PDB file of C-alpha atoms and ligand atoms in Angstrom:
ATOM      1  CA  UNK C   1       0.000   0.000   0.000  1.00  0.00           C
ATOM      2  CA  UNK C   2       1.566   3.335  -0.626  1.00  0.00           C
ATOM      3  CA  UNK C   3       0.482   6.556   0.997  1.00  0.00           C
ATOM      4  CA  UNK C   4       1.600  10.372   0.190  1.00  0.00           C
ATOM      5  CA  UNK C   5       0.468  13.715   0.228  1.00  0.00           C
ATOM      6  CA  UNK C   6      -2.441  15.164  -1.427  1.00  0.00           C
ATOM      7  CA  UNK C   7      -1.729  15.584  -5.199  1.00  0.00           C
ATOM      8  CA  UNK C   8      -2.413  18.143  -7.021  1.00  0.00           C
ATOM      9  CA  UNK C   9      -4.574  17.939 -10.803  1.00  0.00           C
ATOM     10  CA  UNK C  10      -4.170  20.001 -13.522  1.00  0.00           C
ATOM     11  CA  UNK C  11      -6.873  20.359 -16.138  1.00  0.00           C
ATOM     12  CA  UNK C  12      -5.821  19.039 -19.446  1.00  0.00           C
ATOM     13  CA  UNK C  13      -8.883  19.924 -21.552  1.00  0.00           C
ATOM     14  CA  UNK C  14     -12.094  20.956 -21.079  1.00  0.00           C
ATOM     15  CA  UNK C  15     -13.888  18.032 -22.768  1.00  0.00           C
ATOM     16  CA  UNK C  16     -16.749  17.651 -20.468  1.00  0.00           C
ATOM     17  CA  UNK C  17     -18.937  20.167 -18.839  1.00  0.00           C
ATOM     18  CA  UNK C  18     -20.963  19.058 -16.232  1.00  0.00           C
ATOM     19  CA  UNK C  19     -23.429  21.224 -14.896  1.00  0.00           C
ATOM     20  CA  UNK C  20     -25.472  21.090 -11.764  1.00  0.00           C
ATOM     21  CA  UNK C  21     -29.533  21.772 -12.699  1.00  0.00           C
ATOM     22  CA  UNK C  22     -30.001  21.518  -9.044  1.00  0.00           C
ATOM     23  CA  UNK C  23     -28.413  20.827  -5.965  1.00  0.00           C
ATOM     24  CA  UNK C  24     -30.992  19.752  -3.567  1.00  0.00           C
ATOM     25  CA  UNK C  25     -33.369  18.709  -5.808  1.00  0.00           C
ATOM     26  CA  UNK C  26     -34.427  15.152  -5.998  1.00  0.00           C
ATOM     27  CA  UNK C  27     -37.913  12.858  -5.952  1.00  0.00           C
ATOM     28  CA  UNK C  28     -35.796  10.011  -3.739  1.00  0.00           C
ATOM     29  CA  UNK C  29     -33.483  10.192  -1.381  1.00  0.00           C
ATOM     30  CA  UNK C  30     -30.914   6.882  -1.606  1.00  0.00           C
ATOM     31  CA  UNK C  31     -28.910   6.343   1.378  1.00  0.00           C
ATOM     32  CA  UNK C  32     -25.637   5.996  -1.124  1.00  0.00           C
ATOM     33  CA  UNK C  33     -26.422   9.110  -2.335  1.00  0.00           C
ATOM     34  CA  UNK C  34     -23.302  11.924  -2.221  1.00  0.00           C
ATOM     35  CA  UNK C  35     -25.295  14.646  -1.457  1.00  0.00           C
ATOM     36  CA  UNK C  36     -26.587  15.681   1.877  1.00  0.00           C
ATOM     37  CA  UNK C  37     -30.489  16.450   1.656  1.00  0.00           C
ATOM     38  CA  UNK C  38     -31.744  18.861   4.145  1.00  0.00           C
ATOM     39  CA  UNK C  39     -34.858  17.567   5.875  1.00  0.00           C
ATOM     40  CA  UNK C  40     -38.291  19.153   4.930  1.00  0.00           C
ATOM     41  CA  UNK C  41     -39.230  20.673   1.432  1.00  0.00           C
ATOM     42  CA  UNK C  42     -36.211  21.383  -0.963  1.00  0.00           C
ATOM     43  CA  UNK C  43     -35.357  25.364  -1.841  1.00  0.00           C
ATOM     44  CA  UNK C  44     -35.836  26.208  -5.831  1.00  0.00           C
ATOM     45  CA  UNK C  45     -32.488  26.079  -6.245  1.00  0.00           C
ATOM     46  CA  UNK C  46     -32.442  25.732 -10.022  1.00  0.00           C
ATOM     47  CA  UNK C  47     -29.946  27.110 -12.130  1.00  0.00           C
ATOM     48  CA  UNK C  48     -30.985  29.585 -14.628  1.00  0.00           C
ATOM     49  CA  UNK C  49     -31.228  29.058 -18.635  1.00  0.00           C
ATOM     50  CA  UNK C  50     -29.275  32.025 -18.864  1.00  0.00           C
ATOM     51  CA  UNK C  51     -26.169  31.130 -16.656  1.00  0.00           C
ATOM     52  CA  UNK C  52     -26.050  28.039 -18.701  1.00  0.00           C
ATOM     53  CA  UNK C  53     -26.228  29.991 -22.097  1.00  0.00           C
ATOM     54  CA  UNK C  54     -23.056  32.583 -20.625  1.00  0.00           C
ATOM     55  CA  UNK C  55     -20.862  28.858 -20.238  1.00  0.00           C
ATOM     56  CA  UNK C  56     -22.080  27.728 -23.398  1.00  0.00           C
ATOM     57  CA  UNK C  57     -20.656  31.291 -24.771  1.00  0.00           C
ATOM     58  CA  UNK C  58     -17.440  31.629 -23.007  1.00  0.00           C
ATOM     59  CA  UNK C  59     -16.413  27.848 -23.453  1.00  0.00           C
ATOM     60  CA  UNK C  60     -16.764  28.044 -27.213  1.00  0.00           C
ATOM     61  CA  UNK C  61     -13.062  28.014 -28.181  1.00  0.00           C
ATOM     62  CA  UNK C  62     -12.938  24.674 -26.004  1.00  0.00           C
ATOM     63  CA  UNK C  63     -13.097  21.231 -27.649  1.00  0.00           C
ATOM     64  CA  UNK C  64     -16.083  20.137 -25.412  1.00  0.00           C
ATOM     65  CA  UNK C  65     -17.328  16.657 -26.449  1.00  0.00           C
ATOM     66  CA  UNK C  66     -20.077  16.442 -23.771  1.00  0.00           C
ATOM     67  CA  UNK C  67     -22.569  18.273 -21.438  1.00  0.00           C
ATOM     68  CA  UNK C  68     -23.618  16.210 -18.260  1.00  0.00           C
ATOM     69  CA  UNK C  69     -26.794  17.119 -16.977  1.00  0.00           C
ATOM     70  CA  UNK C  70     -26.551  16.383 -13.168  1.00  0.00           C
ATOM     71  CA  UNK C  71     -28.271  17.347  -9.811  1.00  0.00           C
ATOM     72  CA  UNK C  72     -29.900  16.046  -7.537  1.00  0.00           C
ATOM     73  CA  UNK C  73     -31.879  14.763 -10.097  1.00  0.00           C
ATOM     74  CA  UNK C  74     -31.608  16.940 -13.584  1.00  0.00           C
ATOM     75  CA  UNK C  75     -35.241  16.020 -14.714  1.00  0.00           C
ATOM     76  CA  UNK C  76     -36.626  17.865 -11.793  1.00  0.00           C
ATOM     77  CA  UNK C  77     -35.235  21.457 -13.380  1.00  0.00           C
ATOM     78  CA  UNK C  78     -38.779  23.043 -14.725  1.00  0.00           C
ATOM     79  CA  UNK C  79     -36.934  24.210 -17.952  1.00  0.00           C
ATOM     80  CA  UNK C  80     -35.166  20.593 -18.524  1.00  0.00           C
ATOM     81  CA  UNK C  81     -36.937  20.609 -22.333  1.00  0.00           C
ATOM     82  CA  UNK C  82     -35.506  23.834 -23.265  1.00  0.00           C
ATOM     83  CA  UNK C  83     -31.864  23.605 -21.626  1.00  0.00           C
ATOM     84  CA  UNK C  84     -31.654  20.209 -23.142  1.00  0.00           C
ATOM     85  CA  UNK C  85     -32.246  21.677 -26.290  1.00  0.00           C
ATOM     86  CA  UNK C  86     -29.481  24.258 -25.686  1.00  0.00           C
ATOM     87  CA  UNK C  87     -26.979  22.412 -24.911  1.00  0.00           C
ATOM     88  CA  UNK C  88     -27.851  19.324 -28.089  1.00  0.00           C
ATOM     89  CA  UNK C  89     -26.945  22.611 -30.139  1.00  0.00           C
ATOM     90  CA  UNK C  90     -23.084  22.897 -28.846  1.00  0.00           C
ATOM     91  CA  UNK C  91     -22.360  19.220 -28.374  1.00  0.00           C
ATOM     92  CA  UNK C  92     -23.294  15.915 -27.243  1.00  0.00           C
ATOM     93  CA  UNK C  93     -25.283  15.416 -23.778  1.00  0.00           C
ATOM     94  CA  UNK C  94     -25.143  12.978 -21.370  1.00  0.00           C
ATOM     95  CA  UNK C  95     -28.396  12.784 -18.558  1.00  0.00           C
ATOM     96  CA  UNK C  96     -27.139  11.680 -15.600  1.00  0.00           C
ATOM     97  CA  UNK C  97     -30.741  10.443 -14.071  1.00  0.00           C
ATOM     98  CA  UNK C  98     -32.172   8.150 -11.332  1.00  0.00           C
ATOM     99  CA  UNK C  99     -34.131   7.009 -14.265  1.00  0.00           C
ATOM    100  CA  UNK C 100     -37.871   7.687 -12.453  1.00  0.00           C
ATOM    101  CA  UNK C 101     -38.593  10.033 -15.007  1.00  0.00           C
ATOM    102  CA  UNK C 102     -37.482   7.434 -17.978  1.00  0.00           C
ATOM    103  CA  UNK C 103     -41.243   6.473 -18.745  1.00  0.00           C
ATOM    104  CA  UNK C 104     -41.718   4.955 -22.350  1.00  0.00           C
ATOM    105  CA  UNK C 105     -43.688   8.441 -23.661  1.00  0.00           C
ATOM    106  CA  UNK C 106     -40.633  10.818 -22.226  1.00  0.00           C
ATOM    107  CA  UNK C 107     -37.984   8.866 -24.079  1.00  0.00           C
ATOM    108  CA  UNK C 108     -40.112   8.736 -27.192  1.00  0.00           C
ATOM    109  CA  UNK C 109     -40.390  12.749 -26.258  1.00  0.00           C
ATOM    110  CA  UNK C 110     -36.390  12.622 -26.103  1.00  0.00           C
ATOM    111  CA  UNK C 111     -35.942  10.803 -29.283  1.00  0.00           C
ATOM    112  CA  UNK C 112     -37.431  13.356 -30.847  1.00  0.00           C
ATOM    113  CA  UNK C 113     -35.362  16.237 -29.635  1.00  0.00           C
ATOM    114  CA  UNK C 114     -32.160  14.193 -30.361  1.00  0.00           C
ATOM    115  CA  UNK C 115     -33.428  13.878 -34.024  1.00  0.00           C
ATOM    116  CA  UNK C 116     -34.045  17.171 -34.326  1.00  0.00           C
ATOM    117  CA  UNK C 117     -30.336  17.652 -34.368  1.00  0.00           C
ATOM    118  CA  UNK C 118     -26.755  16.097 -35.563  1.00  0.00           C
ATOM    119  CA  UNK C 119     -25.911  15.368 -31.899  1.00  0.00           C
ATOM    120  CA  UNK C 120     -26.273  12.786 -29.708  1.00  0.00           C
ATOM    121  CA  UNK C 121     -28.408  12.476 -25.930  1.00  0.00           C
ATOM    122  CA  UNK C 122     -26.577   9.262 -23.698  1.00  0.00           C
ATOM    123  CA  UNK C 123     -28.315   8.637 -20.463  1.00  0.00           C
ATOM    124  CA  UNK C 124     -26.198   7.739 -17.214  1.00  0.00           C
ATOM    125  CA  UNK C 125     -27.920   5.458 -14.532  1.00  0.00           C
ATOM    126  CA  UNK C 126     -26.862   3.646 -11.510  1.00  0.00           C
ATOM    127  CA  UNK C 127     -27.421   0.976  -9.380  1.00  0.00           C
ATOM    128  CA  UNK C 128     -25.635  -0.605  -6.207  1.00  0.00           C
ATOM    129  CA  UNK C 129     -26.552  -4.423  -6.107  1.00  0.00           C
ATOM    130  CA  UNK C 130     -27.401  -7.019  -8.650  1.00  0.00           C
ATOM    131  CA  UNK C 131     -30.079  -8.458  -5.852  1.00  0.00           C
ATOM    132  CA  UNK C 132     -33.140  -6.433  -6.505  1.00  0.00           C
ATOM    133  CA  UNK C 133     -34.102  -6.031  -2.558  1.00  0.00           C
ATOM    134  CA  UNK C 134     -30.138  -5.030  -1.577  1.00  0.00           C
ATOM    135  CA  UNK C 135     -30.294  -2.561  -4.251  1.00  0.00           C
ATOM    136  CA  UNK C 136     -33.787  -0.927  -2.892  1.00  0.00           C
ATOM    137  CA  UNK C 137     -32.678  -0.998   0.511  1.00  0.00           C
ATOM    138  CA  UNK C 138     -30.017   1.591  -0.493  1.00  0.00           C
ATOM    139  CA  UNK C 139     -31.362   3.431  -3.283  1.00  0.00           C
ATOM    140  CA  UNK C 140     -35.320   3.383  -3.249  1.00  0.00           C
ATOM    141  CA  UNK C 141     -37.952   1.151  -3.399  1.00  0.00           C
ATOM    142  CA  UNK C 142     -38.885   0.400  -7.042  1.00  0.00           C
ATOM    143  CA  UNK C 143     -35.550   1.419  -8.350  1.00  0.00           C
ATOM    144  CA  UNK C 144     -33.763  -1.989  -9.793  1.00  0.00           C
ATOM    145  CA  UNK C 145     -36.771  -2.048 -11.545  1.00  0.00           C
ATOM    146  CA  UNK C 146     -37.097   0.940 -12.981  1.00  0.00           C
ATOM    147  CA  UNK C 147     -33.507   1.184 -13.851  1.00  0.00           C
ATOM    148  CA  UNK C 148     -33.741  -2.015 -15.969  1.00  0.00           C
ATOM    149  CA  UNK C 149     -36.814  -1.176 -17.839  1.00  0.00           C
ATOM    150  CA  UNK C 150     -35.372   2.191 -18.490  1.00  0.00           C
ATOM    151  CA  UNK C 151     -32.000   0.722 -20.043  1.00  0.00           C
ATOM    152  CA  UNK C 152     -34.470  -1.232 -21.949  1.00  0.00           C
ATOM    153  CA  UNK C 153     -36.788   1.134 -23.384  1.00  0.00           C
ATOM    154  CA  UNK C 154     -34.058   3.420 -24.249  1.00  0.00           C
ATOM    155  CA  UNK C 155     -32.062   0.484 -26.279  1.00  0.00           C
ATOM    156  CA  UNK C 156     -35.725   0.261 -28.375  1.00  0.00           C
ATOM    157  CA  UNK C 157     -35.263   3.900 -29.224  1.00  0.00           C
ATOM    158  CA  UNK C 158     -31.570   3.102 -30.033  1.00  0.00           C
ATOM    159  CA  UNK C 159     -29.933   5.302 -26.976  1.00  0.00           C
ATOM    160  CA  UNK C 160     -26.701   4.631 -25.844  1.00  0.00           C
ATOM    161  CA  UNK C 161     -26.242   3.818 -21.816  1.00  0.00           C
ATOM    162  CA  UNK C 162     -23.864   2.972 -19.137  1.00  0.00           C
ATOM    163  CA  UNK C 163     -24.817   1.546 -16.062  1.00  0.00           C
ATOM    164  CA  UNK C 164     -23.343   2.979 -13.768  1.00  0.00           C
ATOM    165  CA  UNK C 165     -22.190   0.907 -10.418  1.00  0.00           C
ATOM    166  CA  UNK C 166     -21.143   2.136  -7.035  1.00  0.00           C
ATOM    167  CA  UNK C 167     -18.793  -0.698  -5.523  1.00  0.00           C
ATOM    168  CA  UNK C 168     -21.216   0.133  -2.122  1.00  0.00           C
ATOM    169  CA  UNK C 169     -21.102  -3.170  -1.014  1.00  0.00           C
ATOM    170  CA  UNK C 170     -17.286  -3.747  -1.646  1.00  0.00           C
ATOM    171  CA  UNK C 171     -17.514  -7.030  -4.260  1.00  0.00           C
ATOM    172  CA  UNK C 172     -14.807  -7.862  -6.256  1.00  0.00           C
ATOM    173  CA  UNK C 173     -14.715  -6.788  -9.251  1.00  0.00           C
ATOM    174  CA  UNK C 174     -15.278 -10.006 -11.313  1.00  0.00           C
ATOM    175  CA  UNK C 175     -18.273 -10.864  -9.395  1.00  0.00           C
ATOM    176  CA  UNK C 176     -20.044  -7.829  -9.985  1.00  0.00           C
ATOM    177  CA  UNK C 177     -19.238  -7.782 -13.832  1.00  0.00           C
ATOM    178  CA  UNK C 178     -20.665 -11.253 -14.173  1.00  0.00           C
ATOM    179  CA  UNK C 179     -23.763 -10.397 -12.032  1.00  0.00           C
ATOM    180  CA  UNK C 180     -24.662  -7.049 -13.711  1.00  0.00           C
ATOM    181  CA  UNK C 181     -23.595  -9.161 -17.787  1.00  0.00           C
ATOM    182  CA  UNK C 182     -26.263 -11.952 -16.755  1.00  0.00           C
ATOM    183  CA  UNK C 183     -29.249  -9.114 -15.625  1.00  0.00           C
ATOM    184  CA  UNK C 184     -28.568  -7.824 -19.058  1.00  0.00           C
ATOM    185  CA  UNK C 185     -28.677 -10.979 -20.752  1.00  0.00           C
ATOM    186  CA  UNK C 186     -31.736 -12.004 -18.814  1.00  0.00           C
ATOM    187  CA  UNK C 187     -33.554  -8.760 -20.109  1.00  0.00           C
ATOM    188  CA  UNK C 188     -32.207  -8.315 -23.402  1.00  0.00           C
ATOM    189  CA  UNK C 189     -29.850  -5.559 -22.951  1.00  0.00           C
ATOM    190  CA  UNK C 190     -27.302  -5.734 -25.031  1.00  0.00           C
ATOM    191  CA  UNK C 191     -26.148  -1.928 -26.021  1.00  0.00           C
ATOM    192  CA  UNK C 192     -25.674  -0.717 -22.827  1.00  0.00           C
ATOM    193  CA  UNK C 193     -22.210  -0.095 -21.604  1.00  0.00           C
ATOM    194  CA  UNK C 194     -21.069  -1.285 -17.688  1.00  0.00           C
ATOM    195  CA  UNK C 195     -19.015   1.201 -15.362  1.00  0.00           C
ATOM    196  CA  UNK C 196     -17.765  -0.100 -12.192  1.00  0.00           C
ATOM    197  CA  UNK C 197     -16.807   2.461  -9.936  1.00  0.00           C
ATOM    198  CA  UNK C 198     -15.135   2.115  -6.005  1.00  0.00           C
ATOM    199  CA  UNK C 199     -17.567   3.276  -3.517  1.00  0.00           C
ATOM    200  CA  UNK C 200     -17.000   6.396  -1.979  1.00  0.00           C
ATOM    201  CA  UNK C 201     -15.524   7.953   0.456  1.00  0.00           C
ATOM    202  CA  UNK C 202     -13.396   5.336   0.482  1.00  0.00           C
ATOM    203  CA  UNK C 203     -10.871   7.127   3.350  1.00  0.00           C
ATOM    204  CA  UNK C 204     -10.050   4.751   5.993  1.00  0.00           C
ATOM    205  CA  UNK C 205      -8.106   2.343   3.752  1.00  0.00           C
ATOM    206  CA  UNK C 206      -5.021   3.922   2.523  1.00  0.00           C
ATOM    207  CA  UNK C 207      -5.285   7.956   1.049  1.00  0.00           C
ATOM    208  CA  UNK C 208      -3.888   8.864  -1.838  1.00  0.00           C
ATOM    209  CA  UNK C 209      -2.069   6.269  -4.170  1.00  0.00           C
ATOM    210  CA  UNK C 210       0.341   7.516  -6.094  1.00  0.00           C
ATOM    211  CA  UNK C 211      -0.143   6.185  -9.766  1.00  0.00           C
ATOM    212  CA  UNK C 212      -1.065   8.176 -12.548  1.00  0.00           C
ATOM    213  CA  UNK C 213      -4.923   8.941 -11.833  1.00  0.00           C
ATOM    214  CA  UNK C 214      -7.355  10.149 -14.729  1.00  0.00           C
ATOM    215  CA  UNK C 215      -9.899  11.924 -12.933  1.00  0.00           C
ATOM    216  CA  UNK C 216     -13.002  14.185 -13.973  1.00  0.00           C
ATOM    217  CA  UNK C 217     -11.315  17.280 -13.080  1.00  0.00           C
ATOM    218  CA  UNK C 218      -8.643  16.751 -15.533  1.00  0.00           C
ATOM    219  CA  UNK C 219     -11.085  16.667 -18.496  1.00  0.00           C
ATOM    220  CA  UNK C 220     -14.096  18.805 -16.913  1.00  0.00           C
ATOM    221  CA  UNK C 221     -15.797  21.347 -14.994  1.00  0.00           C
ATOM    222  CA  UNK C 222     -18.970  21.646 -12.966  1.00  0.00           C
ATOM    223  CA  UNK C 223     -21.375  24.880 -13.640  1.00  0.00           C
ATOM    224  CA  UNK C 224     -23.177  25.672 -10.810  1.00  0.00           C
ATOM    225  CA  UNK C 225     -25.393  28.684  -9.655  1.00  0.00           C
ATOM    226  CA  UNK C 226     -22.548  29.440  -6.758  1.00  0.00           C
ATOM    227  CA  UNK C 227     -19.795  29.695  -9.509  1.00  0.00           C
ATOM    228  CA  UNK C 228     -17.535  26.907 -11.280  1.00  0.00           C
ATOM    229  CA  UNK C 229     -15.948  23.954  -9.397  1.00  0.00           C
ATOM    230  CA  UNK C 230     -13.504  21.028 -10.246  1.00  0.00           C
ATOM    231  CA  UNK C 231     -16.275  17.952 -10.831  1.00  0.00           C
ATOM    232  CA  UNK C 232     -19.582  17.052  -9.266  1.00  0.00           C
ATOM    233  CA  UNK C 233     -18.249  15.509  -6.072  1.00  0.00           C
ATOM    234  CA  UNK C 234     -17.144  18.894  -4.999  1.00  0.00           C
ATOM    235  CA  UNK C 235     -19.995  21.036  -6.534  1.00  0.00           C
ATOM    236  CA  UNK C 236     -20.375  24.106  -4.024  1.00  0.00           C
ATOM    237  CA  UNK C 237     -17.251  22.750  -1.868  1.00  0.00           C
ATOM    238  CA  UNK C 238     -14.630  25.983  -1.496  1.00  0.00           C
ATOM    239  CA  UNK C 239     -12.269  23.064  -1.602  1.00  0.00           C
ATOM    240  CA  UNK C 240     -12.813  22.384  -5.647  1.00  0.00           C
ATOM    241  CA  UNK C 241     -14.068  25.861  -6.497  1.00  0.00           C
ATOM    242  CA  UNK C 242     -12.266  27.535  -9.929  1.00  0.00           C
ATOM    243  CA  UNK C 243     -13.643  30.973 -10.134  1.00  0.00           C
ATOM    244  CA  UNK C 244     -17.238  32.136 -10.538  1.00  0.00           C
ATOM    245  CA  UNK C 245     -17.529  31.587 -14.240  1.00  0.00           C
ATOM    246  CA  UNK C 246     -16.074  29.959 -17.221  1.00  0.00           C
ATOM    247  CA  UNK C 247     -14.191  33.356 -17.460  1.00  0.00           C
ATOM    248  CA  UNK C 248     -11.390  31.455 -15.480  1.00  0.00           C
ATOM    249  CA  UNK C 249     -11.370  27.814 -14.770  1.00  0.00           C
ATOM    250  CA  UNK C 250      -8.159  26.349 -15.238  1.00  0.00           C
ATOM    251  CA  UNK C 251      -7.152  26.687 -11.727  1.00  0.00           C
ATOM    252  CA  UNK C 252      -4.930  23.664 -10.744  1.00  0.00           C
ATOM    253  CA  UNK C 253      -6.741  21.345  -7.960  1.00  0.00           C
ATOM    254  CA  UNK C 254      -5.256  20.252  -4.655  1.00  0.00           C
ATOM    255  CA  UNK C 255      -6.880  17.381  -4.747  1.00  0.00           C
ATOM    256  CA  UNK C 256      -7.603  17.015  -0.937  1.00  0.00           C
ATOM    257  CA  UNK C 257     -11.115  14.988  -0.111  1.00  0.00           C
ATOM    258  CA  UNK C 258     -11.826  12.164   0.647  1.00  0.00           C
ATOM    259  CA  UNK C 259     -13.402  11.855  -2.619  1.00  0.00           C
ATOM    260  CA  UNK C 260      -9.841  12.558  -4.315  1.00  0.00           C
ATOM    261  CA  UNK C 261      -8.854  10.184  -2.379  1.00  0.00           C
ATOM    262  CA  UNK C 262     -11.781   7.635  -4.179  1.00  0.00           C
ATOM    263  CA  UNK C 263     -10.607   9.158  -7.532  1.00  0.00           C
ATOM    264  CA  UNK C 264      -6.902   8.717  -7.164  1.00  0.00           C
ATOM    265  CA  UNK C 265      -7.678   5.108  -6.933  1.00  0.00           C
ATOM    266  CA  UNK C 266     -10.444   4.577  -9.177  1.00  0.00           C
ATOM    267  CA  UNK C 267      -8.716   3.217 -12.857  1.00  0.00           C
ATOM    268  CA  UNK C 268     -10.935   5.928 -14.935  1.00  0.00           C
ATOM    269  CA  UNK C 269     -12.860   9.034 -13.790  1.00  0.00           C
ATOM    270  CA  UNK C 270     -16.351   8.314 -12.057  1.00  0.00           C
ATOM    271  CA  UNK C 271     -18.920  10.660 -13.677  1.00  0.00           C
ATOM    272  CA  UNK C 272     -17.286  10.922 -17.306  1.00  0.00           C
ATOM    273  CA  UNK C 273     -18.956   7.911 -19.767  1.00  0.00           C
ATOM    274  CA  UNK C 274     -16.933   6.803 -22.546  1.00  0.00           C
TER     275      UNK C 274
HETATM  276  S1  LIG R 301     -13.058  14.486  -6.174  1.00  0.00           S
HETATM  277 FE1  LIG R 301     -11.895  13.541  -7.880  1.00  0.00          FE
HETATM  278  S2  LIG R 301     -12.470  14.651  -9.702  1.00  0.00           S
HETATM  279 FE2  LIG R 301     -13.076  15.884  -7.899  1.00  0.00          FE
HETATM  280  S3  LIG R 301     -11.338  17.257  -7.504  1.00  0.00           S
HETATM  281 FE3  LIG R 301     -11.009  15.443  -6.262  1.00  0.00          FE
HETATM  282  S4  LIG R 301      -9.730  14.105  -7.574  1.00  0.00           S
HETATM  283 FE4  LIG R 301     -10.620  15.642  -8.881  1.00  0.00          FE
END
């Protein structure tokens, strides 16, 4: 095991822009979830159509090759349609999505708008367990279920989408891959891509290992209504913050969480797809 000091990430390109339609957000609360939910109703915290328009603007000299829609949960944002729309007009766009929303007439709606242009929509959902009841008990009751039918329905309507899954329960590797490879055989998925990633925060092992790490804030930046920070996991943290718009972003990150830690060791970066 090999420990050092925090290391610190500079941002090669800004190929992905992530940005966060809401931070509190959500129509479930899973108990895996990296967010922290304040009890009682959630504040409007929705990030304007404008704001988003001013990134699109300033980051056009940059060779972005995807927008991640993130929250909370993105398909909560009352102007989802519209900022979708936006942002299929610049590049590619990934929804990153608890998949409630995914019913068979909204991804019939969302073939459309991806028609209606040259680029391309990718969804990004995520489970914890290949056992249906061990997954709900974390996430939310109907959500294995949900989550499959979604991958489904959006293979029909020939979407592209990774499953993405949080090592919560601390398998090895192999077992989940051949777990998650027979649930897609058994239901017919066959497009959809599978992304294992190590649970986090994964801080009382060892910290930071000293490899050579390709994490989301190498490649990306998060918008959010409080400014611009290094990647989702440290959306509205001053510890990842990069200035207050895409004016300035390049700022090198001392990458000093426990969710750097997660990243450092992780083989690929968490949120990116691809
Ligand atoms: S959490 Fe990961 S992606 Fe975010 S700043 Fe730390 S190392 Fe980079």
């Amino acid at each position: 095991m090999s420990i050092c000091a925090a290391p610190s990430y500079t941002l090669k390109a800004l190929n992905n822009l992530f940005i966060e339609m809401t931070a509190k957000n959500c129509n479930q609360k899973c108990k895996n979830c990296y967010i922290n939910f304040s009890q009682g109703k959630a504040p409007k915290d929705f990030i304007s159509v404008d704001l988003i328009n001013e990134a699109i603007s300033d980051t056009l000299n940059e060779n972005l090759q995807c927008i991640y829609l993130t929250g909370a949960e993105p398909m909560t944002h009352p102007d989802f349609n519209a900022i979708l729309r936006l942002c299929l007009k610049r590049c590619n766009v990934c929804i990153c999505t608890n998949g409630s929303f995914l019913n068979e007439k909204k991804i019939r709606f969302l073939s459309k708008v991806e028609s209606e242009g040259q680029n391309q929509i990718f969804f990004r959902l995520s489970l914890v367990h290949f056992n249906e009841s061990e997954n709900d008990n974390i996430k939310y009751r109907g959500n294995f279920r949900q989550t499959v039918f979604a991958l489904k329905t959006l293979e029909r309507y020939n979407f592209n989408s990774v499953l993405s899954v949080q090592n919560y329960f601390k398998f090895p590797e192999n077992e989940l891959i051949e777990n998650f490879k027979r649930i897609f055989a058994e239901n017919d998925i066959k497009n959809s891509d599978l992304q294992i990633n190590l649970s986090y925060p994964d801080f009382e092992e060892d910290n930071f290992v000293k490899s050579s790490p390709k994490t989301d804030c190498m490649f990306g930046r998060i918008l959010t209504v409080k400014g611009v920070y290094s990647c989702p996991f440290l959306a509205g943290d001053y510890r990842g913050r990069t200035g207050s718009n895409f004016q300035n972003f390049s700022k090198n990150i001392n990458a000093e969480t426990e969710f750097c830690a997660t990243c450092s060791k992780n083989k690929k970066p968490i949120f990116t797809i691809g």
